[in-house]
Amino acid sequence: MADQYFTNARLIDPEAGTDSIGWLRVSEGVIAEVGAGDAPKAGLDCGGKCLAPGIVDIGVKVSEPGERHKESFRSAGRAAAAGGVTTMVTRPDTAPAIDTPEVLEFVAKRALADSPVRVLPMSALTKGREGREMVEIGFLKDAGAVAFTDCDRVVTDTKVYTRALTYARSLGALVIAHVQEPNLSHGAAVTSGKFASLRGLPGVSPMAERMGLDRDIALLEMTGARYHADQITTARALPALERAKANGLDITAGVGIHHLTLNELDVADYRTFFKLKPPLRSEDDRLAVVAAVASGLIDIISSMHTPQDEESKRLPYEEAASGAVALETLLPAALRLYHAGQLDLPTLFRAMSLNPSRRLGLDTGRLAVGAPADLVLFDPDAPFLLDRAKLRSKSKNTPFDGARLQGRVLGTWVAGQDVTEEA
């Protein structure tokens, strides 16, 4: 492959924390040279638009096996390429769950054959995600599982959970957990408060998240495991997270893009596309979590892409399925925070590219010599009106339908290969 030059680009470097005009050269799928000013040779003129490391998205649900009508690796891969996501870290909450090397191998083969972007599968932590017996962590790690999670099912048997954390630590495996106190949050559709009462909807206290995190932190002190909380969405959970980090525990935390850019009032008159798990929070919680991303207390922003078909969303709010698609809307939604002056672009890409790469031990997420040439070129100021019918995902359940957004992806490259057309 001939060398490629990206010239006249606004380079967003989350590792250096810089945003500056320059150029880079790609050779054999990796970044070979980065410079400021004019490039030594002509190449792709980026027109002063932003060139950043491709997004590494932890927590993408692809509904293979079991529910291919909701999302396939082909459709998810196309959506990812259109959204500047170059690596999808996929969840095991499929039917059946990804809990054996054989199912993991099936998923890996389908992903390799169908997806134009990188796919890294996660495995369930317990068999069937039922919380009773841990999976063969060693075999699954050898088969390619990059992390272990039961997704939104909390392991309630503390003894089983402790054993799994201890075994995972012995193998250096990363455990990803959904922090909710399951009895308090069971059956909840929204966050408790005045709005929930006015709408007559069952709510859950934000304290349920704090209680779930407190339990997990205690078990981390006991086991020393590598741990990531998939979504921290409330102000009450932040002091506990800060103390755990200060005490030297191997803990990181993430947040979904919807909890950073929407709040509980967006549910309005029972709009089921806004039903998420955990539910949308108060505006005070949202602002606290945005500040935690800015400070680095919350490490990772992800899409938490969860496709649901029309039938599962066109139900009364309490009965409707939770979740929203977000592979294509992750970047333009995140740019809302940039345009509001709350996060700069290097900070955004630190949370969307660099930190998830570091947590998973990947070389991606950087604009450095020797790093994989996984890149996204985007115009942060381009306005558009989102039409969910035009999304590449098979499922169209986005809360941003009809929303005015700013920020268009102009090109996506994986190992130097342009996958934009495949979107």
Short mmCIF file of C-alpha atoms in Angstrom, two decimals:
data_model
loop_
_atom_site.label_atom_id
_atom_site.label_comp_id
_atom_site.label_asym_id
_atom_site.label_seq_id
_atom_site.Cartn_x
_atom_site.Cartn_y
_atom_site.Cartn_z
CA MET A 1 0.00 0.00 0.00
CA ALA A 2 1.36 3.40 -1.01
CA ASP A 3 1.93 5.99 1.67
CA GLN A 4 -1.03 8.30 2.32
CA TYR A 5 -0.77 11.92 3.36
CA PHE A 6 -3.52 13.74 5.25
CA THR A 7 -2.76 17.43 4.76
CA ASN A 8 -4.18 20.71 6.05
CA ALA A 9 -5.92 18.93 8.93
CA ARG A 10 -6.95 20.17 12.33
CA LEU A 11 -5.27 17.41 14.33
CA ILE A 12 -7.11 16.45 17.53
CA ASP A 13 -4.56 14.67 19.70
CA PRO A 14 -6.09 13.43 22.98
CA GLU A 15 -2.75 12.09 24.23
CA ALA A 16 -0.98 15.43 23.94
CA GLY A 17 -4.17 17.38 24.63
CA THR A 18 -3.64 19.51 21.52
CA ASP A 19 -5.83 20.88 18.73
CA SER A 20 -3.63 22.25 15.95
CA ILE A 21 -3.24 22.44 12.17
CA GLY A 22 -0.85 19.86 10.72
CA TRP A 23 -0.48 16.73 8.63
CA LEU A 24 0.24 13.06 9.02
CA ARG A 25 1.58 10.25 6.87
CA VAL A 26 0.18 6.72 6.94
CA SER A 27 2.29 3.78 5.83
CA GLU A 28 1.25 0.12 5.86
CA GLY A 29 -1.73 0.75 8.09
CA VAL A 30 0.05 2.72 10.81
CA ILE A 31 0.84 6.38 11.41
CA ALA A 32 4.40 6.88 10.17
CA GLU A 33 4.90 10.61 10.59
CA VAL A 34 3.09 13.60 12.12
CA GLY A 35 4.01 17.20 11.46
CA ALA A 36 2.90 20.80 11.84
CA GLY A 37 2.35 23.30 9.05
CA ASP A 38 2.51 22.25 5.41
CA ALA A 39 3.01 18.61 4.42
CA PRO A 40 6.09 17.62 2.38
CA LYS A 41 3.87 16.02 -0.28
CA ALA A 42 0.35 16.45 -1.58
CA GLY A 43 -2.30 14.12 -0.31
CA LEU A 44 -5.86 14.21 0.93
CA ASP A 45 -6.57 17.86 1.66
CA CYS A 46 -8.66 17.86 4.83
CA GLY A 47 -9.67 21.46 4.26
CA GLY A 48 -8.95 22.47 7.84
CA LYS A 49 -11.46 19.98 9.18
CA CYS A 50 -10.82 17.85 12.28
CA LEU A 51 -8.79 14.65 12.03
CA ALA A 52 -8.90 12.54 15.20
CA PRO A 53 -8.28 8.97 16.34
CA GLY A 54 -11.21 6.70 15.50
CA ILE A 55 -13.74 6.18 18.28
CA VAL A 56 -13.40 3.01 20.40
CA ASP A 57 -16.93 2.28 21.57
CA ILE A 58 -17.30 0.00 24.60
CA GLY A 59 -20.71 -1.57 25.08
CA VAL A 60 -22.20 -1.93 21.59
CA LYS A 61 -25.01 -4.46 21.30
CA VAL A 62 -25.05 -6.38 18.03
CA SER A 63 -28.00 -8.74 18.07
CA GLU A 64 -26.19 -11.76 16.65
CA PRO A 65 -26.86 -14.50 17.55
CA GLY A 66 -30.58 -14.59 18.18
CA GLU A 67 -32.09 -11.27 17.09
CA ARG A 68 -30.50 -10.49 13.77
CA HIS A 69 -33.63 -8.61 12.69
CA LYS A 70 -32.69 -5.89 15.20
CA GLU A 71 -29.02 -5.52 14.26
CA SER A 72 -26.43 -7.54 12.37
CA PHE A 73 -22.67 -7.15 12.23
CA ARG A 74 -23.05 -5.79 8.72
CA SER A 75 -25.57 -3.11 9.66
CA ALA A 76 -23.80 -2.21 12.91
CA GLY A 77 -20.47 -2.03 11.08
CA ARG A 78 -21.91 0.30 8.46
CA ALA A 79 -23.43 2.47 11.19
CA ALA A 80 -20.09 2.56 13.01
CA ALA A 81 -18.20 3.57 9.87
CA ALA A 82 -20.73 6.34 9.25
CA GLY A 83 -20.28 7.55 12.83
CA GLY A 84 -16.50 7.54 13.01
CA VAL A 85 -16.39 4.46 15.25
CA THR A 86 -13.42 2.32 14.19
CA THR A 87 -13.61 -0.28 16.99
CA MET A 88 -16.81 -1.76 18.41
CA VAL A 89 -16.47 -3.59 21.73
CA THR A 90 -19.59 -5.74 21.64
CA ARG A 91 -21.79 -6.90 24.51
CA PRO A 92 -22.65 -10.54 25.29
CA ASP A 93 -26.36 -9.97 26.02
CA THR A 94 -27.42 -11.93 22.95
CA ALA A 95 -29.70 -14.96 22.62
CA PRO A 96 -28.01 -17.20 23.60
CA ALA A 97 -25.55 -15.23 25.68
CA ILE A 98 -21.90 -15.25 24.65
CA ASP A 99 -20.65 -17.48 27.45
CA THR A 100 -18.64 -20.26 25.75
CA PRO A 101 -15.61 -20.24 23.44
CA GLU A 102 -17.76 -21.74 20.68
CA VAL A 103 -20.30 -18.90 20.69
CA LEU A 104 -17.48 -16.36 20.96
CA GLU A 105 -15.77 -17.92 17.94
CA PHE A 106 -19.02 -17.74 15.95
CA VAL A 107 -19.39 -14.06 16.80
CA ALA A 108 -15.75 -13.30 15.92
CA LYS A 109 -16.06 -15.01 12.54
CA ARG A 110 -19.29 -13.20 11.68
CA ALA A 111 -17.76 -9.89 12.67
CA LEU A 112 -14.61 -10.47 10.62
CA ALA A 113 -16.64 -11.39 7.56
CA ASP A 114 -19.32 -8.69 7.78
CA SER A 115 -18.08 -5.62 9.63
CA PRO A 116 -15.94 -2.96 7.91
CA VAL A 117 -14.64 -1.80 11.34
CA ARG A 118 -12.81 -3.66 14.08
CA VAL A 119 -14.93 -5.78 16.43
CA LEU A 120 -13.74 -6.92 19.87
CA PRO A 121 -16.25 -9.20 21.63
CA MET A 122 -16.88 -9.33 25.35
CA SER A 123 -18.02 -12.46 27.19
CA ALA A 124 -20.63 -12.93 29.87
CA LEU A 125 -19.26 -13.13 33.41
CA THR A 126 -21.66 -15.88 34.50
CA LYS A 127 -23.26 -18.66 32.49
CA GLY A 128 -26.37 -17.45 30.71
CA ARG A 129 -25.89 -14.12 32.53
CA GLU A 130 -27.89 -15.73 35.33
CA GLY A 131 -25.50 -14.90 38.17
CA ARG A 132 -25.21 -18.46 39.47
CA GLU A 133 -22.01 -19.91 37.99
CA MET A 134 -19.06 -18.08 36.49
CA VAL A 135 -17.95 -18.80 32.94
CA GLU A 136 -14.61 -20.34 31.98
CA ILE A 137 -12.83 -17.01 32.10
CA GLY A 138 -9.44 -18.39 31.10
CA PHE A 139 -10.70 -20.26 28.03
CA LEU A 140 -12.82 -17.33 26.89
CA LYS A 141 -9.95 -14.88 27.37
CA ASP A 142 -7.74 -17.16 25.26
CA ALA A 143 -10.50 -17.28 22.64
CA GLY A 144 -10.45 -13.49 22.33
CA ALA A 145 -12.81 -12.03 24.94
CA VAL A 146 -11.51 -8.58 25.86
CA ALA A 147 -13.69 -8.18 28.97
CA PHE A 148 -16.35 -9.97 31.02
CA THR A 149 -19.77 -8.56 31.84
CA ASP A 150 -23.33 -9.62 32.55
CA CYS A 151 -24.42 -6.25 31.12
CA ASP A 152 -27.53 -4.89 32.83
CA ARG A 153 -28.04 -8.00 34.97
CA VAL A 154 -26.47 -7.41 38.36
CA VAL A 155 -24.86 -10.48 39.98
CA THR A 156 -26.78 -10.55 43.25
CA ASP A 157 -25.01 -13.57 44.78
CA THR A 158 -22.03 -11.86 46.38
CA LYS A 159 -20.14 -15.11 46.87
CA VAL A 160 -20.38 -15.98 43.16
CA TYR A 161 -19.38 -12.43 42.25
CA THR A 162 -16.39 -12.48 44.60
CA ARG A 163 -15.16 -15.76 43.13
CA ALA A 164 -15.50 -14.39 39.61
CA LEU A 165 -13.62 -11.20 40.51
CA THR A 166 -10.87 -13.19 42.22
CA TYR A 167 -10.47 -15.53 39.26
CA ALA A 168 -10.54 -12.63 36.81
CA ARG A 169 -7.79 -10.90 38.77
CA SER A 170 -5.58 -13.99 38.63
CA LEU A 171 -5.85 -13.91 34.83
CA GLY A 172 -5.64 -10.14 34.42
CA ALA A 173 -9.15 -10.05 32.94
CA LEU A 174 -11.25 -6.88 32.96
CA VAL A 175 -14.71 -7.08 34.57
CA ILE A 176 -17.35 -4.58 33.47
CA ALA A 177 -20.35 -4.07 35.74
CA HIS A 178 -23.71 -2.28 35.65
CA VAL A 179 -24.00 -0.51 38.99
CA GLN A 180 -27.55 -0.59 40.31
CA GLU A 181 -29.07 -2.00 43.46
CA PRO A 182 -31.30 -4.52 41.65
CA ASN A 183 -34.19 -4.67 44.12
CA LEU A 184 -34.58 -0.90 44.22
CA SER A 185 -34.30 -0.52 40.45
CA HIS A 186 -36.52 -3.47 39.50
CA GLY A 187 -39.50 -2.37 37.44
CA ALA A 188 -38.44 1.29 37.36
CA ALA A 189 -39.07 3.25 34.17
CA VAL A 190 -37.76 6.70 35.16
CA THR A 191 -35.75 8.38 37.91
CA SER A 192 -37.88 9.05 40.99
CA GLY A 193 -38.90 12.62 41.72
CA LYS A 194 -41.56 15.19 40.93
CA PHE A 195 -41.57 14.45 37.19
CA ALA A 196 -42.06 10.71 37.76
CA SER A 197 -44.91 11.43 40.15
CA LEU A 198 -46.63 13.80 37.73
CA ARG A 199 -46.42 11.21 34.98
CA GLY A 200 -47.52 8.36 37.22
CA LEU A 201 -44.48 6.29 36.27
CA PRO A 202 -42.54 3.92 38.59
CA GLY A 203 -39.23 5.50 39.52
CA VAL A 204 -35.91 4.50 41.02
CA SER A 205 -33.90 6.64 43.41
CA PRO A 206 -30.46 7.81 42.20
CA MET A 207 -29.20 6.24 45.43
CA ALA A 208 -29.63 2.79 43.82
CA GLU A 209 -26.61 3.56 41.63
CA ARG A 210 -24.55 4.71 44.61
CA MET A 211 -25.48 1.56 46.56
CA GLY A 212 -24.50 -0.71 43.68
CA LEU A 213 -21.18 1.08 43.25
CA ASP A 214 -20.44 0.96 47.00
CA ARG A 215 -20.91 -2.81 47.03
CA ASP A 216 -18.66 -3.31 44.04
CA ILE A 217 -15.95 -1.07 45.49
CA ALA A 218 -15.97 -3.13 48.69
CA LEU A 219 -15.48 -6.30 46.63
CA LEU A 220 -12.66 -4.66 44.68
CA GLU A 221 -10.90 -3.89 47.96
CA MET A 222 -11.25 -7.57 48.80
CA THR A 223 -10.19 -9.03 45.43
CA GLY A 224 -8.01 -6.43 43.69
CA ALA A 225 -9.72 -7.08 40.35
CA ARG A 226 -9.55 -4.90 37.24
CA TYR A 227 -12.95 -3.21 37.08
CA HIS A 228 -14.95 -0.81 34.93
CA ALA A 229 -18.38 0.61 35.78
CA ASP A 230 -20.23 0.82 32.48
CA GLN A 231 -22.37 3.87 33.33
CA ILE A 232 -22.09 6.37 36.16
CA THR A 233 -25.02 8.75 35.73
CA THR A 234 -25.67 10.40 39.11
CA ALA A 235 -23.91 13.00 41.23
CA ARG A 236 -24.31 10.82 44.33
CA ALA A 237 -22.07 8.10 42.89
CA LEU A 238 -19.18 10.42 42.08
CA PRO A 239 -17.64 10.83 45.59
CA ALA A 240 -17.46 7.06 46.02
CA LEU A 241 -15.77 6.72 42.62
CA GLU A 242 -13.30 9.48 43.52
CA ARG A 243 -12.41 7.79 46.82
CA ALA A 244 -11.92 4.41 45.14
CA LYS A 245 -9.50 5.93 42.65
CA ALA A 246 -7.66 7.84 45.37
CA ASN A 247 -7.28 4.58 47.31
CA GLY A 248 -5.48 3.01 44.36
CA LEU A 249 -8.14 0.54 43.24
CA ASP A 250 -7.95 -0.56 39.59
CA ILE A 251 -11.26 1.09 38.71
CA THR A 252 -12.48 3.13 35.74
CA ALA A 253 -15.93 4.40 34.88
CA GLY A 254 -17.93 5.24 31.80
CA VAL A 255 -21.10 7.05 30.84
CA GLY A 256 -23.43 6.73 27.87
CA ILE A 257 -23.82 9.66 25.50
CA HIS A 258 -27.55 9.98 26.18
CA HIS A 259 -27.00 10.62 29.89
CA LEU A 260 -24.52 13.37 29.00
CA THR A 261 -26.81 15.19 26.58
CA LEU A 262 -30.41 14.50 27.73
CA ASN A 263 -32.30 14.65 31.02
CA GLU A 264 -35.43 13.19 32.59
CA LEU A 265 -37.69 15.93 31.22
CA ASP A 266 -36.97 14.75 27.67
CA VAL A 267 -39.28 11.82 28.34
CA ALA A 268 -42.04 14.45 28.04
CA ASP A 269 -45.34 12.75 27.20
CA TYR A 270 -44.19 9.14 27.49
CA ARG A 271 -41.76 9.12 24.53
CA THR A 272 -40.43 5.57 24.63
CA PHE A 273 -37.34 6.31 22.51
CA PHE A 274 -36.11 8.10 25.65
CA LYS A 275 -36.54 5.03 27.85
CA LEU A 276 -33.04 3.90 28.80
CA LYS A 277 -31.34 1.77 31.41
CA PRO A 278 -30.45 3.39 33.75
CA PRO A 279 -33.22 5.97 33.18
CA LEU A 280 -32.42 9.55 32.23
CA ARG A 281 -31.48 11.66 35.24
CA SER A 282 -32.08 15.19 36.50
CA GLU A 283 -30.34 18.16 34.90
CA ASP A 284 -28.20 18.57 38.05
CA ASP A 285 -27.01 14.98 37.68
CA ARG A 286 -26.28 15.50 33.98
CA LEU A 287 -24.16 18.59 34.66
CA ALA A 288 -22.29 16.80 37.45
CA VAL A 289 -21.45 13.90 35.15
CA VAL A 290 -20.31 16.25 32.37
CA ALA A 291 -17.99 17.95 34.87
CA ALA A 292 -16.69 14.52 35.93
CA VAL A 293 -15.80 13.72 32.30
CA ALA A 294 -14.04 17.09 32.00
CA SER A 295 -11.98 16.42 35.13
CA GLY A 296 -11.15 12.85 34.13
CA LEU A 297 -13.02 11.29 37.05
CA ILE A 298 -15.25 9.54 34.51
CA ASP A 299 -12.91 8.02 31.99
CA ILE A 300 -14.97 6.84 29.02
CA ILE A 301 -17.90 8.00 26.89
CA SER A 302 -19.69 5.29 24.92
CA SER A 303 -22.80 4.95 22.79
CA MET A 304 -24.38 2.09 24.77
CA HIS A 305 -25.89 1.23 21.38
CA THR A 306 -28.99 -0.90 22.06
CA PRO A 307 -31.18 -1.65 19.03
CA GLN A 308 -34.87 -2.37 19.61
CA ASP A 309 -37.47 -3.06 16.95
CA GLU A 310 -40.62 -0.98 16.47
CA GLU A 311 -42.84 -3.54 18.21
CA SER A 312 -40.86 -3.41 21.45
CA LYS A 313 -40.94 0.41 21.55
CA ARG A 314 -44.53 1.04 20.45
CA LEU A 315 -45.90 0.06 23.84
CA PRO A 316 -46.98 1.92 26.99
CA TYR A 317 -43.93 3.55 28.57
CA GLU A 318 -43.70 1.10 31.47
CA GLU A 319 -43.83 -1.92 29.15
CA ALA A 320 -41.59 -0.63 26.35
CA ALA A 321 -38.08 -2.02 25.97
CA SER A 322 -35.15 0.10 27.19
CA GLY A 323 -32.32 1.34 25.03
CA ALA A 324 -31.43 3.48 22.02
CA VAL A 325 -29.21 3.17 18.96
CA ALA A 326 -26.28 5.59 18.96
CA LEU A 327 -23.38 4.43 16.77
CA GLU A 328 -24.10 7.16 14.21
CA THR A 329 -25.21 9.81 16.69
CA LEU A 330 -22.42 9.40 19.27
CA LEU A 331 -20.09 11.98 17.73
CA PRO A 332 -22.63 14.68 16.78
CA ALA A 333 -24.32 14.30 20.16
CA ALA A 334 -20.96 14.58 21.94
CA LEU A 335 -20.25 17.71 19.93
CA ARG A 336 -23.21 19.33 21.71
CA LEU A 337 -20.94 19.46 24.75
CA TYR A 338 -18.16 21.03 22.66
CA HIS A 339 -20.45 23.69 21.19
CA ALA A 340 -21.78 24.44 24.67
CA GLY A 341 -18.24 25.10 25.86
CA GLN A 342 -18.33 22.26 28.39
CA LEU A 343 -15.69 19.96 26.84
CA ASP A 344 -12.98 20.67 24.29
CA LEU A 345 -12.23 18.28 21.45
CA PRO A 346 -9.06 16.70 22.92
CA THR A 347 -11.02 15.95 26.12
CA LEU A 348 -13.88 14.42 24.14
CA PHE A 349 -11.53 12.16 22.21
CA ARG A 350 -9.62 11.29 25.36
CA ALA A 351 -12.89 9.83 26.63
CA MET A 352 -14.07 8.32 23.34
CA SER A 353 -10.77 7.02 21.90
CA LEU A 354 -7.69 7.17 24.12
CA ASN A 355 -9.06 6.02 27.48
CA PRO A 356 -11.10 3.06 26.16
CA SER A 357 -8.03 1.97 24.17
CA ARG A 358 -5.83 2.17 27.26
CA ARG A 359 -8.34 0.29 29.40
CA LEU A 360 -8.42 -2.57 26.91
CA GLY A 361 -4.66 -2.54 26.27
CA LEU A 362 -4.99 -1.40 22.65
CA ASP A 363 -2.61 0.77 20.61
CA THR A 364 -5.46 2.78 19.10
CA GLY A 365 -6.80 6.14 20.24
CA ARG A 366 -3.63 8.12 19.49
CA LEU A 367 -2.18 10.31 16.73
CA ALA A 368 1.33 9.05 17.38
CA VAL A 369 3.97 7.45 15.22
CA GLY A 370 3.48 3.68 15.27
CA ALA A 371 -0.19 3.84 16.25
CA PRO A 372 -2.76 2.12 14.00
CA ALA A 373 -4.13 4.48 11.36
CA ASP A 374 -7.69 4.32 12.68
CA LEU A 375 -8.91 7.82 11.93
CA VAL A 376 -12.04 9.94 11.64
CA LEU A 377 -12.29 13.16 9.64
CA PHE A 378 -15.23 15.37 10.62
CA ASP A 379 -16.62 18.86 10.35
CA PRO A 380 -17.66 19.87 13.89
CA ASP A 381 -19.77 22.78 12.68
CA ALA A 382 -21.83 21.20 9.89
CA PRO A 383 -25.52 21.40 10.88
CA PHE A 384 -28.12 18.79 9.97
CA LEU A 385 -31.55 17.56 10.92
CA LEU A 386 -31.47 13.91 11.99
CA ASP A 387 -33.89 11.62 10.16
CA ARG A 388 -33.97 8.23 11.85
CA ALA A 389 -35.16 6.57 8.65
CA LYS A 390 -31.74 7.30 7.13
CA LEU A 391 -29.75 5.59 9.90
CA ARG A 392 -27.69 2.57 8.78
CA SER A 393 -28.75 0.56 11.83
CA LYS A 394 -31.55 -1.90 11.23
CA SER A 395 -33.35 -0.53 14.27
CA LYS A 396 -34.21 3.17 14.29
CA ASN A 397 -34.86 3.77 18.00
CA THR A 398 -32.98 7.03 18.49
CA PRO A 399 -34.10 9.81 20.85
CA PHE A 400 -32.49 12.31 18.44
CA ASP A 401 -35.04 11.79 15.67
CA GLY A 402 -35.86 15.23 14.29
CA ALA A 403 -33.17 16.89 16.41
CA ARG A 404 -30.90 19.62 15.07
CA LEU A 405 -27.30 18.45 15.44
CA GLN A 406 -23.91 19.83 14.50
CA GLY A 407 -21.01 17.68 13.33
CA ARG A 408 -20.76 15.46 10.27
CA VAL A 409 -18.33 12.61 9.70
CA LEU A 410 -16.53 13.13 6.37
CA GLY A 411 -14.39 9.99 6.36
CA THR A 412 -13.43 6.95 8.44
CA TRP A 413 -10.27 4.88 8.05
CA VAL A 414 -9.40 1.54 9.68
CA ALA A 415 -5.70 0.59 9.48
CA GLY A 416 -5.38 3.17 6.71
CA GLN A 417 -8.22 1.69 4.67
CA ASP A 418 -11.07 4.04 3.80
CA VAL A 419 -14.28 2.39 5.03
CA THR A 420 -16.46 5.45 4.43
CA GLU A 421 -17.95 4.01 1.26
CA GLU A 422 -18.93 0.84 3.10
CA ALA A 423 -21.21 2.92 5.28
#
